[in-house]
PDB file of C-alpha atoms in Angstrom:
ATOM      1  CA  UNK A1295      11.095  23.575   4.632  1.00  0.00           C
ATOM      2  CA  UNK A1296       9.810  20.018   4.939  1.00  0.00           C
ATOM      3  CA  UNK A1297      10.605  17.331   2.407  1.00  0.00           C
ATOM      4  CA  UNK A1298       7.616  15.293   1.290  1.00  0.00           C
ATOM      5  CA  UNK A1299       7.934  11.701   0.077  1.00  0.00           C
ATOM      6  CA  UNK A1300       5.158  10.917  -2.337  1.00  0.00           C
ATOM      7  CA  UNK A1301       3.598   7.514  -2.953  1.00  0.00           C
ATOM      8  CA  UNK A1302       4.068   6.116  -6.447  1.00  0.00           C
ATOM      9  CA  UNK A1303       0.399   6.697  -7.264  1.00  0.00           C
ATOM     10  CA  UNK A1304       0.814  10.479  -6.820  1.00  0.00           C
ATOM     11  CA  UNK A1305       4.211  10.943  -8.416  1.00  0.00           C
ATOM     12  CA  UNK A1306       2.851  11.413 -11.912  1.00  0.00           C
ATOM     13  CA  UNK A1307       1.167  14.605 -10.686  1.00  0.00           C
ATOM     14  CA  UNK A1308       4.561  15.952  -9.600  1.00  0.00           C
ATOM     15  CA  UNK A1309       6.427  15.239 -12.820  1.00  0.00           C
ATOM     16  CA  UNK A1310       7.530  11.844 -11.551  1.00  0.00           C
ATOM     17  CA  UNK A1311       9.299  13.200  -8.461  1.00  0.00           C
ATOM     18  CA  UNK A1312       9.510  10.870  -5.462  1.00  0.00           C
ATOM     19  CA  UNK A1313      10.425  13.690  -3.061  1.00  0.00           C
ATOM     20  CA  UNK A1314       9.432  17.334  -3.241  1.00  0.00           C
ATOM     21  CA  UNK A1315      10.314  20.227  -0.947  1.00  0.00           C
ATOM     22  CA  UNK A1316       7.127  21.835   0.290  1.00  0.00           C
ATOM     23  CA  UNK A1317       6.246  24.967   2.193  1.00  0.00           C
ATOM     24  CA  UNK A1318       4.294  25.319   5.395  1.00  0.00           C
ATOM     25  CA  UNK A1319       4.426  25.089   9.155  1.00  0.00           C
ATOM     26  CA  UNK A1320       1.921  22.307   9.696  1.00  0.00           C
ATOM     27  CA  UNK A1321       0.891  19.136   7.903  1.00  0.00           C
ATOM     28  CA  UNK A1322      -2.307  20.891   6.794  1.00  0.00           C
ATOM     29  CA  UNK A1323      -0.175  23.646   5.215  1.00  0.00           C
ATOM     30  CA  UNK A1324       1.893  21.040   3.415  1.00  0.00           C
ATOM     31  CA  UNK A1325      -1.211  19.322   2.012  1.00  0.00           C
ATOM     32  CA  UNK A1326      -2.580  22.698   0.878  1.00  0.00           C
ATOM     33  CA  UNK A1327       0.743  23.513  -0.750  1.00  0.00           C
ATOM     34  CA  UNK A1328       0.736  20.174  -2.573  1.00  0.00           C
ATOM     35  CA  UNK A1329      -2.837  20.676  -3.804  1.00  0.00           C
ATOM     36  CA  UNK A1330      -2.075  24.203  -4.987  1.00  0.00           C
ATOM     37  CA  UNK A1331       1.227  23.265  -6.632  1.00  0.00           C
ATOM     38  CA  UNK A1332       0.076  19.986  -8.168  1.00  0.00           C
ATOM     39  CA  UNK A1333      -3.631  20.363  -8.966  1.00  0.00           C
ATOM     40  CA  UNK A1334      -3.852  16.673  -9.911  1.00  0.00           C
ATOM     41  CA  UNK A1335      -3.494  15.829  -6.212  1.00  0.00           C
ATOM     42  CA  UNK A1336      -6.568  17.815  -5.225  1.00  0.00           C
ATOM     43  CA  UNK A1337      -9.199  15.476  -3.839  1.00  0.00           C
ATOM     44  CA  UNK A1338      -6.689  12.669  -3.318  1.00  0.00           C
ATOM     45  CA  UNK A1339      -5.167  13.846  -0.054  1.00  0.00           C
ATOM     46  CA  UNK A1340      -8.101  15.158   1.935  1.00  0.00           C
ATOM     47  CA  UNK A1341     -11.734  14.350   2.367  1.00  0.00           C
ATOM     48  CA  UNK A1342     -14.276  17.129   1.726  1.00  0.00           C
ATOM     49  CA  UNK A1343     -14.283  17.915   5.465  1.00  0.00           C
ATOM     50  CA  UNK A1344     -10.587  18.811   5.341  1.00  0.00           C
ATOM     51  CA  UNK A1345      -9.252  15.850   7.297  1.00  0.00           C
ATOM     52  CA  UNK A1346      -6.763  13.470   5.697  1.00  0.00           C
ATOM     53  CA  UNK A1347      -8.455  11.075   3.302  1.00  0.00           C
ATOM     54  CA  UNK A1348      -9.064   7.732   4.965  1.00  0.00           C
ATOM     55  CA  UNK A1349      -7.247   5.983   2.145  1.00  0.00           C
ATOM     56  CA  UNK A1350      -4.088   7.960   2.887  1.00  0.00           C
ATOM     57  CA  UNK A1351      -1.568   7.704   5.721  1.00  0.00           C
ATOM     58  CA  UNK A1352       0.454  10.820   6.505  1.00  0.00           C
ATOM     59  CA  UNK A1353       3.574  10.530   8.623  1.00  0.00           C
ATOM     60  CA  UNK A1354       5.885  13.106  10.156  1.00  0.00           C
ATOM     61  CA  UNK A1355       9.299  11.500  10.453  1.00  0.00           C
ATOM     62  CA  UNK A1356       8.579   8.115  12.074  1.00  0.00           C
ATOM     63  CA  UNK A1357       5.001   8.614  13.241  1.00  0.00           C
ATOM     64  CA  UNK A1358       1.542   8.604  11.710  1.00  0.00           C
ATOM     65  CA  UNK A1359       0.045  12.054  12.323  1.00  0.00           C
ATOM     66  CA  UNK A1360      -3.055  10.357  13.774  1.00  0.00           C
ATOM     67  CA  UNK A1361      -0.857   9.621  16.792  1.00  0.00           C
ATOM     68  CA  UNK A1362       0.599  13.146  16.841  1.00  0.00           C
ATOM     69  CA  UNK A1363      -1.478  16.303  16.467  1.00  0.00           C
ATOM     70  CA  UNK A1364      -3.218  15.243  13.262  1.00  0.00           C
ATOM     71  CA  UNK A1365      -3.040  17.788  10.475  1.00  0.00           C
ATOM     72  CA  UNK A1366      -2.018  20.427  13.035  1.00  0.00           C
ATOM     73  CA  UNK A1367       1.287  18.591  13.595  1.00  0.00           C
ATOM     74  CA  UNK A1368       4.156  21.034  13.175  1.00  0.00           C
ATOM     75  CA  UNK A1369       6.716  20.575  10.436  1.00  0.00           C
ATOM     76  CA  UNK A1370       9.872  22.475   9.651  1.00  0.00           C
ATOM     77  CA  UNK A1371      13.363  22.426   8.252  1.00  0.00           C
ATOM     78  CA  UNK A1372      14.638  18.865   8.334  1.00  0.00           C
ATOM     79  CA  UNK A1373      11.206  17.316   8.832  1.00  0.00           C
ATOM     80  CA  UNK A1374      10.286  14.490   6.523  1.00  0.00           C
ATOM     81  CA  UNK A1375       6.619  14.125   5.675  1.00  0.00           C
ATOM     82  CA  UNK A1376       5.726  10.783   4.091  1.00  0.00           C
ATOM     83  CA  UNK A1377       2.455  10.095   2.325  1.00  0.00           C
ATOM     84  CA  UNK A1378       1.515   6.471   1.680  1.00  0.00           C
ATOM     85  CA  UNK A1379      -1.665   4.653   0.773  1.00  0.00           C
ATOM     86  CA  UNK A1380      -3.702   3.256   3.652  1.00  0.00           C
ATOM     87  CA  UNK A1381      -3.977  -0.394   2.658  1.00  0.00           C
ATOM     88  CA  UNK A1382      -7.097  -2.268   3.635  1.00  0.00           C
ATOM     89  CA  UNK A1383      -9.795  -4.426   2.152  1.00  0.00           C
ATOM     90  CA  UNK A1384     -12.093  -7.310   2.738  1.00  0.00           C
TER      91      UNK A1384
ATOM     92  CA  UNK B 206      -5.013 -10.023 -19.619  1.00  0.00           C
ATOM     93  CA  UNK B 207      -2.349  -7.782 -18.166  1.00  0.00           C
ATOM     94  CA  UNK B 208       0.829  -8.804 -16.419  1.00  0.00           C
ATOM     95  CA  UNK B 209       2.170 -11.338 -15.858  1.00  0.00           C
ATOM     96  CA  UNK B 210       3.171 -10.928 -12.247  1.00  0.00           C
ATOM     97  CA  UNK B 211       6.761 -12.117 -11.917  1.00  0.00           C
ATOM     98  CA  UNK B 212       6.886 -13.439  -8.379  1.00  0.00           C
ATOM     99  CA  UNK B 213       9.949 -14.779  -6.601  1.00  0.00           C
ATOM    100  CA  UNK B 214       9.365 -18.290  -5.318  1.00  0.00           C
ATOM    101  CA  UNK B 215      10.450 -17.314  -1.793  1.00  0.00           C
ATOM    102  CA  UNK B 216       7.989 -14.438  -1.710  1.00  0.00           C
ATOM    103  CA  UNK B 217       5.277 -16.776  -2.960  1.00  0.00           C
ATOM    104  CA  UNK B 218       5.996 -19.338  -0.237  1.00  0.00           C
ATOM    105  CA  UNK B 219       6.084 -16.585   2.376  1.00  0.00           C
ATOM    106  CA  UNK B 220       2.714 -15.159   1.434  1.00  0.00           C
ATOM    107  CA  UNK B 221       1.055 -18.581   1.383  1.00  0.00           C
ATOM    108  CA  UNK B 222       2.636 -19.497   4.742  1.00  0.00           C
ATOM    109  CA  UNK B 223       1.584 -16.192   6.283  1.00  0.00           C
ATOM    110  CA  UNK B 224      -1.968 -16.743   5.050  1.00  0.00           C
ATOM    111  CA  UNK B 225      -2.088 -20.091   6.890  1.00  0.00           C
ATOM    112  CA  UNK B 226      -0.424 -18.632   9.980  1.00  0.00           C
ATOM    113  CA  UNK B 227      -3.153 -16.010  10.147  1.00  0.00           C
ATOM    114  CA  UNK B 228      -6.044 -18.469  10.306  1.00  0.00           C
ATOM    115  CA  UNK B 229      -8.785 -18.200  11.419  1.00  0.00           C
ATOM    116  CA  UNK B 230      -8.344 -14.519  10.557  1.00  0.00           C
ATOM    117  CA  UNK B 231      -7.486 -12.906   7.251  1.00  0.00           C
ATOM    118  CA  UNK B 232      -3.764 -12.357   6.804  1.00  0.00           C
ATOM    119  CA  UNK B 233      -2.108  -9.601   4.792  1.00  0.00           C
ATOM    120  CA  UNK B 234       1.185  -8.101   3.747  1.00  0.00           C
ATOM    121  CA  UNK B 235       2.977  -5.958   1.202  1.00  0.00           C
ATOM    122  CA  UNK B 236       4.986  -6.796  -1.907  1.00  0.00           C
ATOM    123  CA  UNK B 237       8.014  -4.968  -3.292  1.00  0.00           C
ATOM    124  CA  UNK B 238       9.378  -5.144  -6.815  1.00  0.00           C
ATOM    125  CA  UNK B 239      12.496  -4.321  -8.749  1.00  0.00           C
ATOM    126  CA  UNK B 240      11.574  -1.124 -10.620  1.00  0.00           C
ATOM    127  CA  UNK B 241      13.364  -2.077 -13.850  1.00  0.00           C
ATOM    128  CA  UNK B 242      11.846  -5.523 -14.285  1.00  0.00           C
ATOM    129  CA  UNK B 243       8.701  -5.410 -12.154  1.00  0.00           C
ATOM    130  CA  UNK B 244       9.795  -8.661 -10.559  1.00  0.00           C
ATOM    131  CA  UNK B 245       8.331  -8.967  -7.060  1.00  0.00           C
ATOM    132  CA  UNK B 246      11.313 -10.061  -5.036  1.00  0.00           C
ATOM    133  CA  UNK B 247      10.288  -9.259  -1.494  1.00  0.00           C
ATOM    134  CA  UNK B 248       7.307 -10.000   0.695  1.00  0.00           C
ATOM    135  CA  UNK B 249       6.530  -8.122   3.905  1.00  0.00           C
ATOM    136  CA  UNK B 250       4.041 -10.102   5.973  1.00  0.00           C
ATOM    137  CA  UNK B 251       2.254  -7.758   8.380  1.00  0.00           C
ATOM    138  CA  UNK B 252      -0.281  -7.997  11.151  1.00  0.00           C
ATOM    139  CA  UNK B 253      -3.924  -7.639  10.248  1.00  0.00           C
ATOM    140  CA  UNK B 254      -4.820  -4.665  12.402  1.00  0.00           C
ATOM    141  CA  UNK B 255      -8.510  -5.352  11.820  1.00  0.00           C
ATOM    142  CA  UNK B 256      -8.039  -8.818  13.408  1.00  0.00           C
ATOM    143  CA  UNK B 257     -10.998 -10.087  11.406  1.00  0.00           C
ATOM    144  CA  UNK B 258     -11.922 -13.080   9.278  1.00  0.00           C
ATOM    145  CA  UNK B 259     -13.715 -10.747   6.831  1.00  0.00           C
ATOM    146  CA  UNK B 260     -11.566  -7.624   6.469  1.00  0.00           C
ATOM    147  CA  UNK B 261      -7.944  -6.629   6.773  1.00  0.00           C
ATOM    148  CA  UNK B 262      -5.956  -3.505   7.491  1.00  0.00           C
ATOM    149  CA  UNK B 263      -2.202  -3.207   7.032  1.00  0.00           C
ATOM    150  CA  UNK B 264      -0.949  -1.317  10.114  1.00  0.00           C
ATOM    151  CA  UNK B 265       0.137   2.212   9.292  1.00  0.00           C
ATOM    152  CA  UNK B 266       3.544   1.739  10.916  1.00  0.00           C
ATOM    153  CA  UNK B 267       4.186  -1.502   9.015  1.00  0.00           C
ATOM    154  CA  UNK B 268       3.410   0.329   5.788  1.00  0.00           C
ATOM    155  CA  UNK B 269       6.016   3.000   6.556  1.00  0.00           C
ATOM    156  CA  UNK B 270       8.667   0.472   7.592  1.00  0.00           C
ATOM    157  CA  UNK B 271       8.102  -1.666   4.492  1.00  0.00           C
ATOM    158  CA  UNK B 272       8.277   1.377   2.244  1.00  0.00           C
ATOM    159  CA  UNK B 273      11.562   2.480   3.792  1.00  0.00           C
ATOM    160  CA  UNK B 274      13.077  -0.989   3.709  1.00  0.00           C
ATOM    161  CA  UNK B 275      12.083  -1.392   0.070  1.00  0.00           C
ATOM    162  CA  UNK B 276      13.606   1.956  -0.815  1.00  0.00           C
ATOM    163  CA  UNK B 277      16.887   1.048   0.920  1.00  0.00           C
ATOM    164  CA  UNK B 278      17.021  -2.101  -1.171  1.00  0.00           C
ATOM    165  CA  UNK B 279      16.315  -0.231  -4.393  1.00  0.00           C
ATOM    166  CA  UNK B 280      12.818  -1.711  -4.580  1.00  0.00           C
ATOM    167  CA  UNK B 281       9.380  -0.097  -4.719  1.00  0.00           C
ATOM    168  CA  UNK B 282       6.176  -1.197  -3.052  1.00  0.00           C
ATOM    169  CA  UNK B 283       4.214  -2.770  -5.864  1.00  0.00           C
ATOM    170  CA  UNK B 284       1.336  -4.600  -4.305  1.00  0.00           C
ATOM    171  CA  UNK B 285      -0.483  -6.165  -1.428  1.00  0.00           C
ATOM    172  CA  UNK B 286      -1.593  -9.697  -0.657  1.00  0.00           C
ATOM    173  CA  UNK B 287      -4.293 -10.947   1.633  1.00  0.00           C
ATOM    174  CA  UNK B 288      -6.156 -14.145   2.305  1.00  0.00           C
ATOM    175  CA  UNK B 289      -9.797 -15.016   1.946  1.00  0.00           C
ATOM    176  CA  UNK B 290     -10.329 -17.627   4.602  1.00  0.00           C
ATOM    177  CA  UNK B 291     -13.629 -19.072   3.413  1.00  0.00           C
ATOM    178  CA  UNK B 292     -14.083 -17.828  -0.126  1.00  0.00           C
ATOM    179  CA  UNK B 293     -12.318 -17.795  -3.452  1.00  0.00           C
ATOM    180  CA  UNK B 294      -9.271 -15.813  -4.488  1.00  0.00           C
ATOM    181  CA  UNK B 295     -11.204 -12.990  -6.117  1.00  0.00           C
ATOM    182  CA  UNK B 296     -11.285  -9.335  -4.982  1.00  0.00           C
ATOM    183  CA  UNK B 297     -14.328  -8.478  -2.875  1.00  0.00           C
ATOM    184  CA  UNK B 298     -16.259  -5.236  -3.466  1.00  0.00           C
ATOM    185  CA  UNK B 299     -14.412  -3.832  -0.435  1.00  0.00           C
ATOM    186  CA  UNK B 300     -11.077  -4.745  -2.017  1.00  0.00           C
ATOM    187  CA  UNK B 301     -12.035  -2.955  -5.213  1.00  0.00           C
ATOM    188  CA  UNK B 302     -13.376   0.132  -3.445  1.00  0.00           C
ATOM    189  CA  UNK B 303     -10.224   0.492  -1.356  1.00  0.00           C
ATOM    190  CA  UNK B 304      -7.566  -0.415  -3.942  1.00  0.00           C
ATOM    191  CA  UNK B 305      -5.005   2.383  -3.590  1.00  0.00           C
ATOM    192  CA  UNK B 306      -2.957   2.178  -6.757  1.00  0.00           C
ATOM    193  CA  UNK B 307      -3.887   1.071 -10.297  1.00  0.00           C
ATOM    194  CA  UNK B 308      -0.257   0.072 -10.911  1.00  0.00           C
ATOM    195  CA  UNK B 309      -0.226  -2.368  -7.973  1.00  0.00           C
ATOM    196  CA  UNK B 310      -0.630  -6.113  -7.988  1.00  0.00           C
ATOM    197  CA  UNK B 311      -3.464  -7.359  -5.787  1.00  0.00           C
ATOM    198  CA  UNK B 312      -2.655 -10.919  -4.792  1.00  0.00           C
ATOM    199  CA  UNK B 313      -5.383 -13.023  -3.230  1.00  0.00           C
ATOM    200  CA  UNK B 314      -4.854 -16.290  -1.381  1.00  0.00           C
ATOM    201  CA  UNK B 315      -8.057 -18.295  -1.296  1.00  0.00           C
ATOM    202  CA  UNK B 316      -8.148 -20.848   1.514  1.00  0.00           C
ATOM    203  CA  UNK B 317     -11.775 -21.821   1.157  1.00  0.00           C
ATOM    204  CA  UNK B 318     -11.327 -24.627  -1.345  1.00  0.00           C
ATOM    205  CA  UNK B 319      -8.866 -27.035   0.245  1.00  0.00           C
ATOM    206  CA  UNK B 320      -5.513 -26.395  -1.383  1.00  0.00           C
ATOM    207  CA  UNK B 321      -4.528 -22.695  -1.442  1.00  0.00           C
ATOM    208  CA  UNK B 322      -5.425 -20.810  -4.600  1.00  0.00           C
ATOM    209  CA  UNK B 323      -3.173 -17.843  -5.373  1.00  0.00           C
ATOM    210  CA  UNK B 324      -4.259 -15.340  -7.997  1.00  0.00           C
ATOM    211  CA  UNK B 325      -3.194 -11.821  -8.918  1.00  0.00           C
ATOM    212  CA  UNK B 326      -5.252  -8.909 -10.199  1.00  0.00           C
ATOM    213  CA  UNK B 327      -4.979  -5.346 -11.382  1.00  0.00           C
ATOM    214  CA  UNK B 328      -7.698  -3.067 -10.099  1.00  0.00           C
ATOM    215  CA  UNK B 329      -8.241   0.127 -12.080  1.00  0.00           C
ATOM    216  CA  UNK B 330     -11.227   2.078 -10.859  1.00  0.00           C
ATOM    217  CA  UNK B 331     -13.942  -0.554 -10.633  1.00  0.00           C
ATOM    218  CA  UNK B 332     -12.392  -2.805 -13.275  1.00  0.00           C
ATOM    219  CA  UNK B 333     -10.803  -6.004 -12.016  1.00  0.00           C
ATOM    220  CA  UNK B 334      -8.521  -7.868 -14.383  1.00  0.00           C
ATOM    221  CA  UNK B 335      -6.708 -11.067 -13.537  1.00  0.00           C
ATOM    222  CA  UNK B 336      -3.058 -11.377 -14.515  1.00  0.00           C
ATOM    223  CA  UNK B 337      -1.088 -14.603 -14.748  1.00  0.00           C
ATOM    224  CA  UNK B 338       1.490 -15.358 -12.056  1.00  0.00           C
ATOM    225  CA  UNK B 339       4.908 -16.573 -13.158  1.00  0.00           C
ATOM    226  CA  UNK B 340       7.097 -17.932 -10.362  1.00  0.00           C
ATOM    227  CA  UNK B 341      10.747 -17.023 -10.911  1.00  0.00           C
TER     228      UNK B 341
END
């Protein structure tokens, strides 16, 4: 089961945890699991269309999933999923 | 006023230097703090992936590497800095709309008025509040 590192802004929804162990076989599964387990995260991870929110970066191990298979990227035992804010401005 | 932002002098010098190095484009980077004190002790200058004089984007990979480095040092990412090359050190509407974390410090380096002007803000929803900077 993949470990998920949460950004500080989302930790309050998970009882303050920095890392949680999630369920699922793909990144999309992991995001669904997070939304179902921690309802406060709903709407903060994905846009209405289902893709990752543009203000969020999702990584599997060392790579942004945008450069892998997106939300279809496979995860498993020993995989680390990291969620961080996408930082941009004007 | 909230804050203050406790900012290490070295980190301050680094973010001002990086802002000048980035000219004529906007420059940006991340800030990490000691969790117990909130003191910002580390600056991570990054590329501006947007390569623009009007907007900035911290590269995704740089974000991950900074987060990991901060964690190894017992620090947490606690803010972002970027330069405004021709305007004042105040968050633009884009900055406010895209501010990721209400607990972060948003440090602006204004280069449009001669000497650099460094200011720090909290951005909660659409509310922008300046906080004093104390160099330590």
